[in-house]
mmCIF file of C-alpha atoms in Angstrom:
data_model
loop_
_atom_site.group_PDB
_atom_site.id
_atom_site.type_symbol
_atom_site.label_atom_id
_atom_site.label_comp_id
_atom_site.label_asym_id
_atom_site.label_seq_id
_atom_site.Cartn_x
_atom_site.Cartn_y
_atom_site.Cartn_z
ATOM 1 C CA UNK A 1 -19.702 -74.163 -126.185
ATOM 2 C CA UNK A 2 -19.356 -72.480 -122.962
ATOM 3 C CA UNK A 3 -18.473 -74.560 -119.772
ATOM 4 C CA UNK A 4 -18.069 -73.712 -116.175
ATOM 5 C CA UNK A 5 -16.333 -76.370 -114.120
ATOM 6 C CA UNK A 6 -14.892 -76.248 -110.566
ATOM 7 C CA UNK A 7 -11.758 -78.346 -110.191
ATOM 8 C CA UNK A 8 -10.718 -79.166 -106.497
ATOM 9 C CA UNK A 9 -6.973 -79.068 -105.479
ATOM 10 C CA UNK A 10 -5.191 -80.690 -108.389
ATOM 11 C CA UNK A 11 -2.243 -80.270 -110.881
ATOM 12 C CA UNK A 12 -4.291 -81.031 -113.934
ATOM 13 C CA UNK A 13 -1.826 -79.694 -116.512
ATOM 14 C CA UNK A 14 1.812 -78.992 -115.425
ATOM 15 C CA UNK A 15 4.559 -77.030 -117.276
ATOM 16 C CA UNK A 16 8.157 -77.745 -117.763
ATOM 17 C CA UNK A 17 8.812 -76.936 -114.086
ATOM 18 C CA UNK A 18 6.142 -79.308 -112.885
ATOM 19 C CA UNK A 19 4.027 -76.572 -111.424
ATOM 20 C CA UNK A 20 0.384 -76.211 -112.569
ATOM 21 C CA UNK A 21 0.150 -73.820 -115.672
ATOM 22 C CA UNK A 22 -1.172 -70.342 -115.149
ATOM 23 C CA UNK A 23 -1.686 -67.189 -117.024
ATOM 24 C CA UNK A 24 -2.094 -63.474 -116.412
ATOM 25 C CA UNK A 25 -5.370 -62.168 -117.639
ATOM 26 C CA UNK A 26 -7.111 -58.971 -116.475
ATOM 27 C CA UNK A 27 -4.260 -58.190 -114.293
ATOM 28 C CA UNK A 28 -4.415 -61.295 -112.237
ATOM 29 C CA UNK A 29 -2.651 -64.625 -112.185
ATOM 30 C CA UNK A 30 -5.027 -67.503 -112.714
ATOM 31 C CA UNK A 31 -4.878 -71.342 -113.084
ATOM 32 C CA UNK A 32 -4.948 -72.565 -116.667
ATOM 33 C CA UNK A 33 -5.255 -75.712 -118.648
ATOM 34 C CA UNK A 34 -3.711 -75.944 -122.159
ATOM 35 C CA UNK A 35 -6.120 -76.554 -125.072
ATOM 36 C CA UNK A 36 -3.816 -79.418 -126.172
ATOM 37 C CA UNK A 37 -4.374 -81.222 -122.903
ATOM 38 C CA UNK A 38 -8.244 -80.938 -122.983
ATOM 39 C CA UNK A 39 -8.251 -82.042 -126.792
ATOM 40 C CA UNK A 40 -6.226 -85.152 -125.942
ATOM 41 C CA UNK A 41 -8.755 -85.875 -123.123
ATOM 42 C CA UNK A 42 -11.661 -85.336 -125.376
ATOM 43 C CA UNK A 43 -10.375 -87.871 -128.065
ATOM 44 C CA UNK A 44 -9.604 -90.470 -125.167
ATOM 45 C CA UNK A 45 -13.218 -89.724 -124.035
ATOM 46 C CA UNK A 46 -14.691 -90.591 -127.518
ATOM 47 C CA UNK A 47 -13.922 -94.303 -127.120
ATOM 48 C CA UNK A 48 -15.004 -94.505 -123.436
ATOM 49 C CA UNK A 49 -18.262 -92.912 -124.384
ATOM 50 C CA UNK A 50 -18.909 -95.669 -127.059
ATOM 51 C CA UNK A 51 -17.813 -94.128 -130.342
ATOM 52 C CA UNK A 52 -17.036 -96.847 -132.893
ATOM 53 C CA UNK A 53 -13.275 -97.430 -132.897
ATOM 54 C CA UNK A 54 -13.420 -97.568 -136.724
ATOM 55 C CA UNK A 55 -14.590 -93.881 -136.646
ATOM 56 C CA UNK A 56 -11.607 -92.984 -134.604
ATOM 57 C CA UNK A 57 -7.923 -92.039 -135.329
ATOM 58 C CA UNK A 58 -4.524 -92.846 -134.272
ATOM 59 C CA UNK A 59 -1.694 -90.318 -133.850
ATOM 60 C CA UNK A 60 1.865 -91.955 -134.248
ATOM 61 C CA UNK A 61 5.302 -91.676 -135.909
ATOM 62 C CA UNK A 62 5.227 -95.538 -136.213
ATOM 63 C CA UNK A 63 2.816 -95.711 -139.092
ATOM 64 C CA UNK A 64 4.831 -98.286 -140.931
ATOM 65 C CA UNK A 65 4.661 -100.708 -137.911
ATOM 66 C CA UNK A 66 0.867 -100.158 -137.664
ATOM 67 C CA UNK A 67 0.514 -100.830 -141.374
ATOM 68 C CA UNK A 68 2.881 -103.881 -141.283
ATOM 69 C CA UNK A 69 0.578 -105.437 -138.638
ATOM 70 C CA UNK A 70 -2.629 -104.800 -140.792
ATOM 71 C CA UNK A 71 -0.859 -106.309 -143.840
ATOM 72 C CA UNK A 72 0.145 -109.408 -141.861
ATOM 73 C CA UNK A 73 -3.355 -109.809 -140.445
ATOM 74 C CA UNK A 74 -4.963 -109.369 -143.949
ATOM 75 C CA UNK A 75 -2.635 -111.383 -146.044
ATOM 76 C CA UNK A 76 -0.448 -114.570 -145.603
ATOM 77 C CA UNK A 77 2.833 -112.785 -145.306
ATOM 78 C CA UNK A 78 4.976 -113.211 -142.362
ATOM 79 C CA UNK A 79 5.930 -110.210 -140.172
ATOM 80 C CA UNK A 80 9.251 -109.359 -141.766
ATOM 81 C CA UNK A 81 7.825 -109.341 -145.340
ATOM 82 C CA UNK A 82 4.833 -107.377 -144.278
ATOM 83 C CA UNK A 83 7.320 -104.761 -142.601
ATOM 84 C CA UNK A 84 9.248 -104.578 -145.829
ATOM 85 C CA UNK A 85 6.161 -104.053 -147.747
ATOM 86 C CA UNK A 86 4.771 -101.449 -145.220
ATOM 87 C CA UNK A 87 8.007 -99.431 -145.491
ATOM 88 C CA UNK A 88 7.775 -99.177 -149.144
ATOM 89 C CA UNK A 89 4.286 -98.060 -149.031
ATOM 90 C CA UNK A 90 4.607 -95.408 -146.323
ATOM 91 C CA UNK A 91 7.685 -93.960 -148.179
ATOM 92 C CA UNK A 92 5.148 -92.821 -150.807
ATOM 93 C CA UNK A 93 3.588 -90.388 -148.384
ATOM 94 C CA UNK A 94 6.708 -88.290 -148.445
ATOM 95 C CA UNK A 95 6.737 -87.812 -144.701
ATOM 96 C CA UNK A 96 9.474 -90.270 -143.578
ATOM 97 C CA UNK A 97 12.001 -89.087 -141.152
ATOM 98 C CA UNK A 98 15.704 -89.657 -140.823
ATOM 99 C CA UNK A 99 16.637 -93.245 -140.385
ATOM 100 C CA UNK A 100 18.607 -94.090 -137.367
ATOM 101 C CA UNK A 101 21.960 -96.097 -137.693
ATOM 102 C CA UNK A 102 21.800 -99.547 -136.426
ATOM 103 C CA UNK A 103 24.825 -101.188 -134.849
ATOM 104 C CA UNK A 104 26.100 -104.695 -135.476
ATOM 105 C CA UNK A 105 25.127 -107.338 -137.892
ATOM 106 C CA UNK A 106 21.523 -108.712 -137.842
ATOM 107 C CA UNK A 107 19.846 -111.507 -139.765
ATOM 108 C CA UNK A 108 17.415 -110.620 -142.547
ATOM 109 C CA UNK A 109 14.309 -110.882 -140.246
ATOM 110 C CA UNK A 110 15.877 -108.607 -137.530
ATOM 111 C CA UNK A 111 16.923 -106.175 -140.106
ATOM 112 C CA UNK A 112 13.532 -105.816 -141.678
ATOM 113 C CA UNK A 113 11.771 -105.502 -138.491
ATOM 114 C CA UNK A 114 14.209 -102.818 -137.148
ATOM 115 C CA UNK A 115 13.851 -100.900 -140.406
ATOM 116 C CA UNK A 116 10.045 -100.727 -139.974
ATOM 117 C CA UNK A 117 10.437 -99.484 -136.478
ATOM 118 C CA UNK A 118 13.166 -96.984 -137.408
ATOM 119 C CA UNK A 119 11.222 -95.719 -140.491
ATOM 120 C CA UNK A 120 9.211 -93.428 -138.298
ATOM 121 C CA UNK A 121 7.424 -90.342 -140.034
ATOM 122 C CA UNK A 122 9.033 -87.022 -139.558
ATOM 123 C CA UNK A 123 6.044 -86.094 -137.434
ATOM 124 C CA UNK A 124 3.172 -87.606 -135.542
ATOM 125 C CA UNK A 125 0.824 -88.597 -138.242
ATOM 126 C CA UNK A 126 -2.842 -88.370 -137.473
ATOM 127 C CA UNK A 127 -4.915 -90.815 -139.433
ATOM 128 C CA UNK A 128 -7.701 -93.443 -139.085
ATOM 129 C CA UNK A 129 -7.998 -97.206 -138.893
ATOM 130 C CA UNK A 130 -10.121 -97.309 -141.934
ATOM 131 C CA UNK A 131 -7.301 -95.296 -143.908
ATOM 132 C CA UNK A 132 -4.820 -97.938 -143.002
ATOM 133 C CA UNK A 133 -7.296 -100.523 -144.284
ATOM 134 C CA UNK A 134 -7.582 -98.460 -147.389
ATOM 135 C CA UNK A 135 -3.835 -98.738 -147.812
ATOM 136 C CA UNK A 136 -3.833 -102.518 -147.446
ATOM 137 C CA UNK A 137 -6.746 -102.666 -150.017
ATOM 138 C CA UNK A 138 -4.225 -101.283 -152.623
ATOM 139 C CA UNK A 139 -1.924 -104.272 -152.378
ATOM 140 C CA UNK A 140 -3.779 -107.177 -150.628
ATOM 141 C CA UNK A 141 -4.559 -109.149 -153.665
ATOM 142 C CA UNK A 142 -0.895 -109.149 -154.793
ATOM 143 C CA UNK A 143 0.998 -108.866 -151.538
ATOM 144 C CA UNK A 144 2.838 -112.152 -151.983
ATOM 145 C CA UNK A 145 4.010 -111.132 -155.498
ATOM 146 C CA UNK A 146 5.286 -107.874 -154.331
ATOM 147 C CA UNK A 147 7.027 -109.039 -151.386
ATOM 148 C CA UNK A 148 9.226 -111.395 -153.513
ATOM 149 C CA UNK A 149 10.559 -108.296 -155.567
ATOM 150 C CA UNK A 150 13.864 -106.690 -154.918
ATOM 151 C CA UNK A 151 13.915 -103.137 -153.440
ATOM 152 C CA UNK A 152 14.233 -101.474 -156.942
ATOM 153 C CA UNK A 153 11.639 -103.653 -158.617
ATOM 154 C CA UNK A 154 9.214 -103.080 -155.523
ATOM 155 C CA UNK A 155 9.651 -99.329 -155.907
ATOM 156 C CA UNK A 156 8.971 -99.459 -159.640
ATOM 157 C CA UNK A 157 5.962 -101.668 -159.141
ATOM 158 C CA UNK A 158 4.408 -99.378 -156.518
ATOM 159 C CA UNK A 159 5.183 -96.237 -158.527
ATOM 160 C CA UNK A 160 1.437 -95.860 -159.763
ATOM 161 C CA UNK A 161 0.015 -96.835 -156.368
ATOM 162 C CA UNK A 162 -1.689 -93.808 -154.958
ATOM 163 C CA UNK A 163 -1.050 -94.238 -151.190
ATOM 164 C CA UNK A 164 -1.744 -90.669 -150.558
ATOM 165 C CA UNK A 165 -5.369 -90.884 -151.719
ATOM 166 C CA UNK A 166 -6.040 -93.539 -149.020
ATOM 167 C CA UNK A 167 -4.948 -91.005 -146.387
ATOM 168 C CA UNK A 168 -6.697 -87.942 -148.011
ATOM 169 C CA UNK A 169 -10.084 -89.546 -147.931
ATOM 170 C CA UNK A 170 -12.443 -91.350 -145.345
ATOM 171 C CA UNK A 171 -11.138 -89.251 -142.401
ATOM 172 C CA UNK A 172 -12.092 -90.375 -138.907
ATOM 173 C CA UNK A 173 -14.080 -87.968 -136.819
ATOM 174 C CA UNK A 174 -11.185 -86.758 -134.688
ATOM 175 C CA UNK A 175 -9.024 -85.858 -137.469
ATOM 176 C CA UNK A 176 -11.960 -84.185 -139.245
ATOM 177 C CA UNK A 177 -12.481 -82.140 -135.921
ATOM 178 C CA UNK A 178 -8.873 -81.406 -134.944
ATOM 179 C CA UNK A 179 -7.231 -81.323 -138.368
ATOM 180 C CA UNK A 180 -3.821 -82.509 -139.491
ATOM 181 C CA UNK A 181 -0.936 -80.343 -140.522
ATOM 182 C CA UNK A 182 1.757 -81.952 -142.766
ATOM 183 C CA UNK A 183 4.426 -79.185 -143.588
ATOM 184 C CA UNK A 184 6.223 -81.280 -146.215
ATOM 185 C CA UNK A 185 3.106 -82.400 -148.070
ATOM 186 C CA UNK A 186 0.157 -79.952 -147.789
ATOM 187 C CA UNK A 187 -1.957 -82.212 -149.796
ATOM 188 C CA UNK A 188 -2.273 -84.429 -146.785
ATOM 189 C CA UNK A 189 -3.226 -81.587 -144.368
ATOM 190 C CA UNK A 190 -6.758 -81.443 -143.155
ATOM 191 C CA UNK A 191 -8.120 -78.022 -141.872
ATOM 192 C CA UNK A 192 -9.411 -78.436 -138.408
ATOM 193 C CA UNK A 193 -13.135 -77.994 -137.874
ATOM 194 C CA UNK A 194 -12.988 -77.111 -134.291
ATOM 195 C CA UNK A 195 -11.118 -74.615 -132.061
ATOM 196 C CA UNK A 196 -10.419 -75.177 -128.313
ATOM 197 C CA UNK A 197 -9.453 -72.372 -125.928
ATOM 198 C CA UNK A 198 -7.017 -72.707 -122.998
ATOM 199 C CA UNK A 199 -9.337 -73.142 -119.981
ATOM 200 C CA UNK A 200 -8.827 -70.343 -117.506
ATOM 201 C CA UNK A 201 -9.995 -69.609 -114.097
ATOM 202 C CA UNK A 202 -12.692 -67.004 -113.836
ATOM 203 C CA UNK A 203 -10.950 -65.640 -110.714
ATOM 204 C CA UNK A 204 -7.426 -65.142 -109.317
ATOM 205 C CA UNK A 205 -5.777 -67.943 -107.525
ATOM 206 C CA UNK A 206 -2.421 -68.662 -106.155
ATOM 207 C CA UNK A 207 -0.385 -71.915 -106.539
ATOM 208 C CA UNK A 208 -0.052 -74.024 -103.357
ATOM 209 C CA UNK A 209 2.303 -76.797 -102.539
ATOM 210 C CA UNK A 210 1.869 -80.348 -101.194
ATOM 211 C CA UNK A 211 4.765 -81.612 -99.143
ATOM 212 C CA UNK A 212 4.522 -85.335 -98.816
ATOM 213 C CA UNK A 213 6.660 -88.176 -97.358
ATOM 214 C CA UNK A 214 6.733 -91.854 -98.122
ATOM 215 C CA UNK A 215 7.467 -94.515 -95.439
ATOM 216 C CA UNK A 216 9.589 -97.455 -96.117
ATOM 217 C CA UNK A 217 7.428 -100.335 -94.822
ATOM 218 C CA UNK A 218 10.554 -102.578 -94.281
ATOM 219 C CA UNK A 219 12.711 -99.989 -92.413
ATOM 220 C CA UNK A 220 13.669 -101.141 -89.029
ATOM 221 C CA UNK A 221 11.579 -99.574 -86.177
ATOM 222 C CA UNK A 222 14.626 -98.136 -84.546
ATOM 223 C CA UNK A 223 15.379 -96.104 -87.541
ATOM 224 C CA UNK A 224 13.505 -92.812 -88.078
ATOM 225 C CA UNK A 225 12.880 -90.756 -91.179
ATOM 226 C CA UNK A 226 11.077 -90.985 -94.320
ATOM 227 C CA UNK A 227 11.894 -93.305 -97.315
ATOM 228 C CA UNK A 228 11.340 -90.412 -99.647
ATOM 229 C CA UNK A 229 10.094 -86.815 -99.606
ATOM 230 C CA UNK A 230 8.567 -84.681 -102.317
ATOM 231 C CA UNK A 231 6.606 -81.688 -103.240
ATOM 232 C CA UNK A 232 3.762 -81.290 -105.739
ATOM 233 C CA UNK A 233 2.388 -77.804 -106.843
ATOM 234 C CA UNK A 234 -1.438 -77.495 -107.001
ATOM 235 C CA UNK A 235 -4.371 -75.217 -107.297
ATOM 236 C CA UNK A 236 -8.063 -75.093 -107.408
ATOM 237 C CA UNK A 237 -10.415 -73.042 -109.607
ATOM 238 C CA UNK A 238 -13.659 -72.545 -111.377
ATOM 239 C CA UNK A 239 -12.607 -72.871 -114.990
ATOM 240 C CA UNK A 240 -14.205 -71.351 -118.032
ATOM 241 C CA UNK A 241 -13.875 -73.588 -120.946
ATOM 242 C CA UNK A 242 -14.669 -72.778 -124.523
ATOM 243 C CA UNK A 243 -14.614 -74.458 -127.871
ATOM 244 C CA UNK A 244 -16.298 -73.815 -131.311
ATOM 245 C CA UNK A 245 -17.081 -76.246 -134.082
ATOM 246 C CA UNK A 246 -17.340 -75.173 -137.674
ATOM 247 C CA UNK A 247 -20.160 -77.251 -139.088
ATOM 248 C CA UNK A 248 -19.565 -76.524 -142.917
ATOM 249 C CA UNK A 249 -15.712 -77.496 -142.332
ATOM 250 C CA UNK A 250 -16.637 -80.526 -140.577
ATOM 251 C CA UNK A 251 -19.119 -81.594 -143.358
ATOM 252 C CA UNK A 252 -16.377 -80.889 -145.860
ATOM 253 C CA UNK A 253 -13.861 -83.037 -144.129
ATOM 254 C CA UNK A 254 -16.232 -86.003 -143.558
ATOM 255 C CA UNK A 255 -18.094 -85.650 -146.947
ATOM 256 C CA UNK A 256 -21.444 -86.549 -145.224
ATOM 257 C CA UNK A 257 -23.991 -84.283 -143.185
ATOM 258 C CA UNK A 258 -25.269 -87.040 -141.087
ATOM 259 C CA UNK A 259 -21.899 -88.023 -140.103
ATOM 260 C CA UNK A 260 -20.851 -84.518 -139.350
ATOM 261 C CA UNK A 261 -23.905 -83.956 -136.965
ATOM 262 C CA UNK A 262 -22.925 -87.107 -135.365
ATOM 263 C CA UNK A 263 -19.288 -86.007 -134.886
ATOM 264 C CA UNK A 264 -20.451 -82.603 -133.411
ATOM 265 C CA UNK A 265 -22.611 -84.651 -130.802
ATOM 266 C CA UNK A 266 -19.629 -86.951 -130.068
ATOM 267 C CA UNK A 267 -17.364 -83.796 -129.552
ATOM 268 C CA UNK A 268 -20.086 -82.163 -127.258
ATOM 269 C CA UNK A 269 -20.167 -85.253 -125.070
ATOM 270 C CA UNK A 270 -16.453 -85.915 -125.186
ATOM 271 C CA UNK A 271 -15.456 -82.189 -124.381
ATOM 272 C CA UNK A 272 -17.978 -81.806 -121.573
ATOM 273 C CA UNK A 273 -17.360 -85.253 -119.855
ATOM 274 C CA UNK A 274 -13.601 -85.329 -120.213
ATOM 275 C CA UNK A 275 -10.747 -84.487 -117.853
ATOM 276 C CA UNK A 276 -7.104 -84.153 -118.331
ATOM 277 C CA UNK A 277 -5.318 -86.765 -116.117
ATOM 278 C CA UNK A 278 -2.232 -84.971 -114.730
ATOM 279 C CA UNK A 279 -1.619 -86.348 -111.186
ATOM 280 C CA UNK A 280 -5.082 -87.805 -111.282
ATOM 281 C CA UNK A 281 -4.225 -90.693 -108.756
ATOM 282 C CA UNK A 282 -2.976 -88.049 -106.393
ATOM 283 C CA UNK A 283 -5.773 -85.662 -106.459
ATOM 284 C CA UNK A 284 -8.841 -87.528 -108.062
ATOM 285 C CA UNK A 285 -10.039 -84.458 -109.672
ATOM 286 C CA UNK A 286 -12.856 -85.858 -111.797
ATOM 287 C CA UNK A 287 -15.750 -83.386 -111.384
ATOM 288 C CA UNK A 288 -18.690 -82.626 -113.661
ATOM 289 C CA UNK A 289 -19.372 -78.969 -114.833
ATOM 290 C CA UNK A 290 -21.726 -76.745 -113.193
ATOM 291 C CA UNK A 291 -22.964 -75.224 -116.429
ATOM 292 C CA UNK A 292 -22.930 -76.036 -120.168
ATOM 293 C CA UNK A 293 -24.140 -73.445 -122.632
ATOM 294 C CA UNK A 294 -24.360 -73.947 -126.377
ATOM 295 C CA UNK A 295 -24.998 -71.671 -129.239
ATOM 296 C CA UNK A 296 -25.388 -72.101 -132.911
ATOM 297 C CA UNK A 297 -24.445 -69.110 -135.082
ATOM 298 C CA UNK A 298 -24.102 -68.449 -138.803
ATOM 299 C CA UNK A 299 -21.790 -65.509 -138.365
ATOM 300 C CA UNK A 300 -18.942 -65.823 -136.136
ATOM 301 C CA UNK A 301 -18.064 -67.677 -133.163
ATOM 302 C CA UNK A 302 -17.915 -65.624 -129.746
ATOM 303 C CA UNK A 303 -15.686 -66.523 -126.913
ATOM 304 C CA UNK A 304 -17.271 -65.179 -123.685
ATOM 305 C CA UNK A 305 -13.995 -65.110 -121.788
ATOM 306 C CA UNK A 306 -14.365 -61.350 -121.576
ATOM 307 C CA UNK A 307 -17.029 -61.904 -118.962
ATOM 308 C CA UNK A 308 -14.057 -62.683 -116.655
ATOM 309 C CA UNK A 309 -11.618 -60.084 -117.564
ATOM 310 C CA UNK A 310 -12.498 -58.483 -114.252
ATOM 311 C CA UNK A 311 -11.836 -61.445 -111.859
ATOM 312 C CA UNK A 312 -14.836 -62.864 -110.217
ATOM 313 C CA UNK A 313 -15.001 -62.336 -106.272
ATOM 314 C CA UNK A 314 -16.544 -64.791 -104.031
ATOM 315 C CA UNK A 315 -18.975 -62.999 -101.587
ATOM 316 C CA UNK A 316 -20.347 -64.202 -98.313
ATOM 317 C CA UNK A 317 -19.328 -67.886 -98.805
ATOM 318 C CA UNK A 318 -21.008 -67.909 -102.342
ATOM 319 C CA UNK A 319 -17.972 -69.539 -103.991
ATOM 320 C CA UNK A 320 -16.910 -68.717 -107.478
ATOM 321 C CA UNK A 321 -19.284 -70.851 -109.752
ATOM 322 C CA UNK A 322 -22.530 -69.016 -109.186
ATOM 323 C CA UNK A 323 -21.169 -65.482 -109.759
ATOM 324 C CA UNK A 324 -19.133 -66.806 -112.672
ATOM 325 C CA UNK A 325 -22.564 -68.184 -114.195
ATOM 326 C CA UNK A 326 -24.049 -64.592 -113.691
ATOM 327 C CA UNK A 327 -21.196 -62.899 -115.184
ATOM 328 C CA UNK A 328 -21.381 -65.334 -118.252
ATOM 329 C CA UNK A 329 -25.039 -64.518 -118.701
ATOM 330 C CA UNK A 330 -24.525 -60.780 -118.486
ATOM 331 C CA UNK A 331 -21.700 -60.862 -120.994
ATOM 332 C CA UNK A 332 -23.669 -63.077 -123.630
ATOM 333 C CA UNK A 333 -26.727 -60.646 -123.209
ATOM 334 C CA UNK A 334 -24.459 -57.637 -123.526
ATOM 335 C CA UNK A 335 -22.855 -58.985 -126.771
ATOM 336 C CA UNK A 336 -26.221 -59.907 -128.363
ATOM 337 C CA UNK A 337 -27.777 -56.503 -127.544
ATOM 338 C CA UNK A 338 -24.786 -54.092 -127.965
ATOM 339 C CA UNK A 339 -23.154 -55.739 -131.048
ATOM 340 C CA UNK A 340 -26.205 -57.200 -132.691
ATOM 341 C CA UNK A 341 -24.559 -60.791 -132.629
ATOM 342 C CA UNK A 342 -27.619 -62.925 -132.450
ATOM 343 C CA UNK A 343 -27.389 -66.806 -132.106
ATOM 344 C CA UNK A 344 -29.739 -68.798 -134.317
ATOM 345 C CA UNK A 345 -30.238 -71.271 -131.445
ATOM 346 C CA UNK A 346 -29.054 -71.590 -127.745
ATOM 347 C CA UNK A 347 -29.399 -74.151 -125.031
ATOM 348 C CA UNK A 348 -28.266 -74.546 -121.423
ATOM 349 C CA UNK A 349 -27.618 -77.171 -118.759
ATOM 350 C CA UNK A 350 -26.972 -75.999 -115.160
ATOM 351 C CA UNK A 351 -27.833 -76.924 -111.600
ATOM 352 C CA UNK A 352 -28.134 -73.516 -109.929
ATOM 353 C CA UNK A 353 -30.969 -72.983 -107.734
ATOM 354 C CA UNK A 354 -30.722 -69.414 -106.763
ATOM 355 C CA UNK A 355 -33.742 -67.822 -108.475
ATOM 356 C CA UNK A 356 -31.871 -64.641 -109.670
ATOM 357 C CA UNK A 357 -29.171 -66.736 -111.215
ATOM 358 C CA UNK A 358 -31.688 -69.006 -112.984
ATOM 359 C CA UNK A 359 -33.636 -65.856 -114.308
ATOM 360 C CA UNK A 360 -30.235 -64.382 -115.746
ATOM 361 C CA UNK A 361 -29.484 -67.642 -117.444
ATOM 362 C CA UNK A 362 -32.840 -68.243 -118.797
ATOM 363 C CA UNK A 363 -32.759 -64.652 -120.324
ATOM 364 C CA UNK A 364 -29.417 -65.321 -121.912
ATOM 365 C CA UNK A 365 -29.615 -69.044 -123.248
ATOM 366 C CA UNK A 366 -33.085 -70.295 -122.482
ATOM 367 C CA UNK A 367 -34.668 -72.678 -119.905
ATOM 368 C CA UNK A 368 -32.300 -75.159 -118.590
ATOM 369 C CA UNK A 369 -32.623 -78.766 -119.530
ATOM 370 C CA UNK A 370 -30.707 -82.044 -118.632
ATOM 371 C CA UNK A 371 -27.564 -82.500 -120.603
ATOM 372 C CA UNK A 372 -28.864 -85.523 -122.780
ATOM 373 C CA UNK A 373 -31.727 -83.370 -123.857
ATOM 374 C CA UNK A 374 -29.532 -80.374 -124.517
ATOM 375 C CA UNK A 375 -27.374 -82.658 -126.820
ATOM 376 C CA UNK A 376 -30.423 -83.971 -128.584
ATOM 377 C CA UNK A 377 -31.878 -80.569 -129.248
ATOM 378 C CA UNK A 378 -28.595 -79.473 -130.551
ATOM 379 C CA UNK A 379 -28.606 -82.333 -133.088
ATOM 380 C CA UNK A 380 -32.240 -81.698 -134.132
ATOM 381 C CA UNK A 381 -31.217 -77.864 -134.691
ATOM 382 C CA UNK A 382 -28.306 -78.877 -136.690
ATOM 383 C CA UNK A 383 -30.192 -81.368 -138.875
ATOM 384 C CA UNK A 384 -32.291 -78.408 -139.951
#
C-alpha cells in the first residue's frame, strides 16, 4: 500500500521533547510519524469502521483482571474468588511479572483483588476477547469447586490445564496482522503478517512553534496578563505512507483463507482512514489521503520511498501533493521496467485532475477508481 496524504499544521506524533518527530532522508530534515503511532490508530479504526469486537484484540498487562471479570460474568463466583482463579490460570502462561509489595493489613477480599491487579504480566500481552473466553471454557463447569481449593491444591488441579493452547489458537485479526512477541515464552509469539513504515514527508520542512496564552475568566479587569502561557511545536507536510501485508502469513495466523482476506480489507480501510491523535483537539488535522495505490506481488514487497530521496519541490503554487504523485508513478514504473519486479495486480484511487499527472498514474497503477471499488477489486483479486 502506498498512500500520499497532506497533513495541515499539526503535532501528530511527538518525541520525548514534545516536538514533532522528524528524520533526515536524502540530506533533508523532514516531518515523520512513527509506524507505532499509525498502527495504533489503525487498530482503533477497526472498531470505528464496524469490525466485530469479537474479532479484535486487547493489549494490556492486566490480563488477570480481564480474565477475572470474564469468569465472574460466566459463573456464579463472586469477584474475589474469580480473581483468585484468574491469577492461578494466568500464572500458567509463564509471563507473570514481579509482584509489588503491598503495605498494611487487608481483609481477604481486598487482598485477593489487589493480587489480581498486581499480578500484571511482564509485558503488555496482546490477545483476543475470544481467547479469554477460551480460557474460561477450560474451568467454567467446575469453577465453584476450584475456587474452594487451597492454593497448593488449586495449582495441582490446574496442572494439566493447557491455558497456553487457548492463547495460541483463535487469534483476533489485529494480533494476526501485527504479531505478538513473548521473549520468555516463544511458543506464545505470533509472527506479524504486516509491516508498516514510518510515514515520511516527501519534501523538506521546518518545525514551527505556536506560542499561546490562556486567559483567566475570573481575573479582575484591573489585573493584566495571561493565566497561562505555553508553546507547541508543529509542522505540515505531504506524507508518504507505506505498508505491506503477507497474505500467506496472515492465512497461517488465522487458519482460514476467507478470514484472512477479510482481515486484509479491514487493514486497508483502517490504515487509509485512520489518523494518529496527537494534539488533535488543538489542530484538528483529520484529512483524507490524496492518493492510495495498492499492488499485489508474489515475489517481494517494494517500498517506493526512494521516489522522494530527492526532496520534492513545489513549483509555481503547485503544492507538494501533485509532484509527489508524479514522482511516485515514475519510481514505480522505473522499478518495474529496470528491475523486472512485476506486480500481479495494481489499483489506485486519487483525485488529481491534471491530465499529465493522471496519465502518469494510469500508466503506473491503472485507471483510478473510487476507494470502495478499489477495496472490492483487491478482495476479488486475493480470492483468486
